[in-house]
C-alpha positions as a LaTeX table, in Angstrom:
\begin{tabular}{lrrr}
\hline
Residue & $x$ (\AA) & $y$ (\AA) & $z$ (\AA) \\
\hline
Unk1 & 9.37 & 38.66 & 38.60 \\
Unk2 & 10.77 & 35.18 & 37.98 \\
Unk3 & 14.17 & 34.52 & 36.42 \\
Unk4 & 12.36 & 33.33 & 33.30 \\
Unk5 & 10.34 & 36.52 & 32.96 \\
Unk6 & 13.45 & 38.62 & 33.68 \\
Unk7 & 15.23 & 36.87 & 30.84 \\
Unk8 & 12.28 & 37.38 & 28.50 \\
Unk9 & 12.17 & 41.09 & 29.39 \\
Unk10 & 15.91 & 41.39 & 28.78 \\
Unk11 & 15.53 & 39.65 & 25.42 \\
Unk12 & 12.65 & 41.97 & 24.52 \\
Unk13 & 14.76 & 45.04 & 25.30 \\
Unk14 & 17.52 & 43.81 & 22.98 \\
Unk15 & 14.91 & 42.90 & 20.37 \\
Unk16 & 13.58 & 46.46 & 20.34 \\
Unk17 & 17.06 & 47.77 & 19.53 \\
Unk18 & 17.59 & 45.14 & 16.85 \\
Unk19 & 14.24 & 45.95 & 15.22 \\
Unk20 & 15.12 & 49.65 & 15.12 \\
Unk21 & 18.52 & 48.97 & 13.58 \\
Unk22 & 17.14 & 46.55 & 10.98 \\
Unk23 & 14.53 & 49.16 & 10.05 \\
Unk24 & 17.01 & 52.03 & 9.85 \\
Unk25 & 20.04 & 50.29 & 8.33 \\
Unk26 & 18.77 & 47.03 & 6.89 \\
Unk27 & 19.36 & 43.49 & 8.10 \\
Unk28 & 22.62 & 42.77 & 6.27 \\
Unk29 & 24.12 & 46.15 & 7.19 \\
Unk30 & 23.50 & 45.64 & 10.92 \\
Unk31 & 26.10 & 43.72 & 12.90 \\
Unk32 & 25.91 & 41.87 & 16.16 \\
Unk33 & 28.33 & 44.42 & 17.58 \\
Unk34 & 25.91 & 47.24 & 16.73 \\
Unk35 & 22.99 & 45.43 & 18.34 \\
Unk36 & 25.07 & 44.84 & 21.47 \\
Unk37 & 26.22 & 48.46 & 21.61 \\
Unk38 & 22.70 & 49.80 & 21.18 \\
Unk39 & 21.43 & 47.52 & 23.94 \\
Unk40 & 24.36 & 48.25 & 26.25 \\
Unk41 & 25.43 & 44.61 & 26.54 \\
Unk42 & 28.26 & 42.46 & 25.21 \\
Unk43 & 28.05 & 40.74 & 21.86 \\
Unk44 & 28.53 & 37.48 & 23.73 \\
Unk45 & 25.33 & 38.18 & 25.65 \\
Unk46 & 23.46 & 38.89 & 22.42 \\
Unk47 & 24.38 & 35.44 & 21.11 \\
Unk48 & 23.56 & 33.88 & 24.46 \\
Unk49 & 20.07 & 35.37 & 24.16 \\
Unk50 & 19.53 & 34.58 & 20.46 \\
Unk51 & 20.46 & 31.71 & 18.16 \\
Unk52 & 20.95 & 33.96 & 15.13 \\
Unk53 & 20.85 & 37.60 & 14.04 \\
Unk54 & 17.37 & 37.29 & 12.53 \\
Unk55 & 16.08 & 35.71 & 15.76 \\
Unk56 & 16.86 & 38.99 & 17.54 \\
Unk57 & 13.50 & 40.39 & 16.39 \\
Unk58 & 11.41 & 37.40 & 17.51 \\
Unk59 & 10.51 & 38.83 & 20.94 \\
Unk60 & 9.23 & 42.15 & 19.59 \\
Unk61 & 7.26 & 40.32 & 16.90 \\
Unk62 & 5.77 & 37.98 & 19.52 \\
Unk63 & 4.41 & 40.77 & 21.71 \\
Unk64 & 1.39 & 41.52 & 19.55 \\
Unk65 & 0.76 & 37.93 & 18.49 \\
Unk66 & 0.73 & 36.57 & 22.04 \\
Unk67 & $-1.25$ & 39.55 & 23.32 \\
Unk68 & $-3.87$ & 38.89 & 20.64 \\
Unk69 & $-4.01$ & 35.22 & 21.65 \\
Unk70 & $-4.36$ & 36.24 & 25.31 \\
Unk71 & $-7.24$ & 38.52 & 24.36 \\
Unk72 & $-8.98$ & 35.69 & 22.50 \\
Unk73 & $-8.79$ & 33.59 & 25.67 \\
Unk74 & $-11.27$ & 36.11 & 27.14 \\
Unk75 & $-13.72$ & 35.56 & 24.26 \\
Unk76 & $-17.05$ & 34.56 & 25.86 \\
Unk77 & $-18.75$ & 31.52 & 24.39 \\
Unk78 & $-21.99$ & 33.51 & 24.10 \\
Unk79 & $-20.43$ & 36.09 & 21.76 \\
Unk80 & $-19.54$ & 36.00 & 18.08 \\
Unk81 & $-16.03$ & 36.89 & 16.96 \\
Unk82 & $-17.47$ & 40.05 & 15.39 \\
Unk83 & $-19.02$ & 41.29 & 18.64 \\
Unk84 & $-16.03$ & 40.34 & 20.78 \\
Unk85 & $-13.38$ & 42.00 & 18.62 \\
Unk86 & $-15.54$ & 45.09 & 18.00 \\
Unk87 & $-15.64$ & 45.80 & 21.74 \\
Unk88 & $-12.11$ & 44.61 & 22.58 \\
Unk89 & $-9.74$ & 45.97 & 19.94 \\
Unk90 & $-9.61$ & 49.58 & 21.17 \\
Unk91 & $-8.34$ & 48.48 & 24.57 \\
Unk92 & $-6.02$ & 45.98 & 22.88 \\
Unk93 & $-4.16$ & 48.68 & 20.94 \\
Unk94 & $-4.24$ & 51.51 & 23.50 \\
Unk95 & $-1.42$ & 50.61 & 25.91 \\
Unk96 & 1.59 & 52.87 & 25.29 \\
Unk97 & 4.28 & 50.18 & 25.63 \\
Unk98 & 2.37 & 47.91 & 23.30 \\
Unk99 & 1.92 & 50.68 & 20.73 \\
Unk100 & 5.69 & 51.17 & 20.48 \\
Unk101 & 6.29 & 47.45 & 20.05 \\
Unk102 & 3.46 & 47.29 & 17.52 \\
Unk103 & 5.07 & 50.05 & 15.47 \\
Unk104 & 8.40 & 48.19 & 15.55 \\
Unk105 & 6.66 & 44.98 & 14.43 \\
Unk106 & 4.74 & 46.74 & 11.65 \\
Unk107 & 7.99 & 48.19 & 10.32 \\
Unk108 & 9.63 & 44.75 & 10.28 \\
Unk109 & 6.63 & 43.21 & 8.49 \\
Unk110 & 6.71 & 45.99 & 5.91 \\
Unk111 & 10.28 & 45.11 & 4.88 \\
Unk112 & 9.90 & 41.33 & 4.69 \\
Unk113 & 9.77 & 41.55 & 0.91 \\
Unk114 & 13.31 & 42.91 & 0.82 \\
Unk115 & 14.64 & 41.31 & 4.03 \\
Unk116 & 13.58 & 37.65 & 3.61 \\
Unk117 & 15.89 & 36.48 & 6.39 \\
Unk118 & 13.52 & 38.12 & 8.88 \\
Unk119 & 10.58 & 35.99 & 7.77 \\
Unk120 & 11.82 & 33.06 & 9.85 \\
Unk121 & 11.57 & 35.20 & 13.00 \\
Unk122 & 8.04 & 36.25 & 12.03 \\
Unk123 & 6.96 & 32.67 & 11.41 \\
Unk124 & 8.38 & 31.58 & 14.77 \\
Unk125 & 6.38 & 34.34 & 16.48 \\
Unk126 & 3.23 & 33.23 & 14.67 \\
Unk127 & 3.87 & 29.61 & 15.62 \\
Unk128 & 3.84 & 30.48 & 19.33 \\
Unk129 & 0.54 & 32.29 & 18.84 \\
Unk130 & $-0.83$ & 29.26 & 16.98 \\
Unk131 & 0.00 & 26.99 & 19.92 \\
Unk132 & $-2.06$ & 29.26 & 22.18 \\
Unk133 & $-4.89$ & 29.33 & 19.65 \\
Unk134 & $-5.17$ & 25.53 & 19.67 \\
Unk135 & $-6.53$ & 25.69 & 23.22 \\
Unk136 & $-8.97$ & 28.47 & 22.36 \\
Unk137 & $-10.35$ & 26.56 & 19.37 \\
Unk138 & $-10.57$ & 23.35 & 21.37 \\
Unk139 & $-12.53$ & 25.08 & 24.12 \\
Unk140 & $-15.03$ & 26.68 & 21.75 \\
Unk141 & $-15.43$ & 23.50 & 19.70 \\
Unk142 & $-15.65$ & 21.27 & 22.81 \\
Unk143 & $-12.92$ & 19.06 & 21.39 \\
Unk144 & $-9.50$ & 17.87 & 22.51 \\
Unk145 & $-6.42$ & 19.95 & 21.84 \\
Unk146 & $-5.03$ & 16.86 & 20.11 \\
Unk147 & $-7.90$ & 16.72 & 17.63 \\
Unk148 & $-6.58$ & 17.16 & 14.08 \\
Unk149 & $-9.37$ & 19.51 & 13.02 \\
Unk150 & $-8.70$ & 21.70 & 16.06 \\
Unk151 & $-5.03$ & 21.96 & 15.11 \\
Unk152 & $-5.91$ & 22.57 & 11.46 \\
Unk153 & $-8.39$ & 25.28 & 12.39 \\
Unk154 & $-5.84$ & 27.01 & 14.64 \\
Unk155 & $-3.20$ & 26.81 & 11.93 \\
Unk156 & $-5.55$ & 28.20 & 9.28 \\
Unk157 & $-6.69$ & 31.09 & 11.48 \\
Unk158 & $-3.09$ & 31.91 & 12.42 \\
Unk159 & $-2.09$ & 31.99 & 8.75 \\
Unk160 & $-5.08$ & 34.14 & 7.84 \\
Unk161 & $-4.37$ & 36.69 & 10.57 \\
Unk162 & $-0.67$ & 36.65 & 9.63 \\
Unk163 & $-1.56$ & 37.59 & 6.06 \\
Unk164 & $-3.80$ & 40.40 & 7.27 \\
Unk165 & $-0.98$ & 41.70 & 9.51 \\
Unk166 & 1.45 & 41.63 & 6.59 \\
Unk167 & $-1.02$ & 43.26 & 4.18 \\
Unk168 & $-1.92$ & 46.08 & 6.55 \\
Unk169 & 1.70 & 46.70 & 7.55 \\
Unk170 & 2.77 & 46.98 & 3.92 \\
Unk171 & $-0.19$ & 49.20 & 3.05 \\
Unk172 & 0.51 & 51.58 & 5.94 \\
Unk173 & 4.31 & 51.79 & 5.66 \\
Unk174 & 4.98 & 51.19 & 1.98 \\
Unk175 & 1.74 & 52.51 & 0.52 \\
Unk176 & 1.08 & 55.39 & 2.90 \\
Unk177 & $-2.50$ & 54.18 & 3.32 \\
Unk178 & $-4.34$ & 54.98 & 6.52 \\
Unk179 & $-6.09$ & 51.97 & 8.00 \\
Unk180 & $-8.48$ & 52.68 & 10.86 \\
Unk181 & $-8.91$ & 50.40 & 13.85 \\
Unk182 & $-12.41$ & 49.55 & 12.58 \\
Unk183 & $-11.09$ & 48.61 & 9.14 \\
Unk184 & $-8.30$ & 46.50 & 10.60 \\
Unk185 & $-10.76$ & 44.74 & 12.92 \\
Unk186 & $-13.14$ & 44.04 & 10.04 \\
Unk187 & $-10.32$ & 42.47 & 8.02 \\
Unk188 & $-9.27$ & 40.30 & 10.95 \\
Unk189 & $-12.84$ & 39.16 & 11.58 \\
Unk190 & $-13.31$ & 38.35 & 7.89 \\
Unk191 & $-10.04$ & 36.41 & 7.81 \\
Unk192 & $-10.90$ & 34.41 & 10.92 \\
Unk193 & $-14.34$ & 33.55 & 9.58 \\
Unk194 & $-12.91$ & 32.51 & 6.21 \\
Unk195 & $-10.24$ & 30.32 & 7.81 \\
Unk196 & $-12.24$ & 28.66 & 10.60 \\
Unk197 & $-13.09$ & 25.12 & 9.53 \\
Unk198 & $-14.94$ & 24.52 & 12.81 \\
Unk199 & $-18.11$ & 26.38 & 13.95 \\
Unk200 & $-16.38$ & 28.60 & 16.51 \\
Unk201 & $-17.01$ & 32.11 & 15.20 \\
Unk202 & $-20.60$ & 32.42 & 16.41 \\
Unk203 & $-21.99$ & 31.82 & 19.91 \\
Unk204 & $-21.39$ & 28.24 & 21.00 \\
Unk205 & $-23.75$ & 28.09 & 23.98 \\
\hline
\end{tabular}
């Protein structure tokens, strides 16, 4: 493991504690001292890892977004988005460690309406995913990563999936609504198709 990956893992561990505390106590009621104590590190280390209190949840929010982008990198050109996600999502959500981080992220997304400070962390996580998506769109569209329409398409898809994530998280946590994997996948597929301004959703070979 490189020093960079060790640092990212350490930041993720702290982020998990911060997400739990924000969920249990609220953002304003949670102090840097409490995050440090929960993580077993000094407060100085917390602020060395993160630029602000709200940024403490960025790593745990990024886990799912970057994992989804990594999955899309495996999307064969001969498959539609519908076919690819239908056969890939079960494996995507089955890993135990990911499930725990996904639950933490869902809880954070469900309280964005009353904890607006956390939205900046969520948008930063989505931005990193968007940067990965630019390459995926460019590859499927046979265009340059610098092409404006490629960037616009990636941005639109990222925003659409972000809205689906927020909607489902709120429905599950705040509304007590059960959303199956199939239903969630269908919403994501529909959102991607609605947002894609380039012909990338169907086979491209």
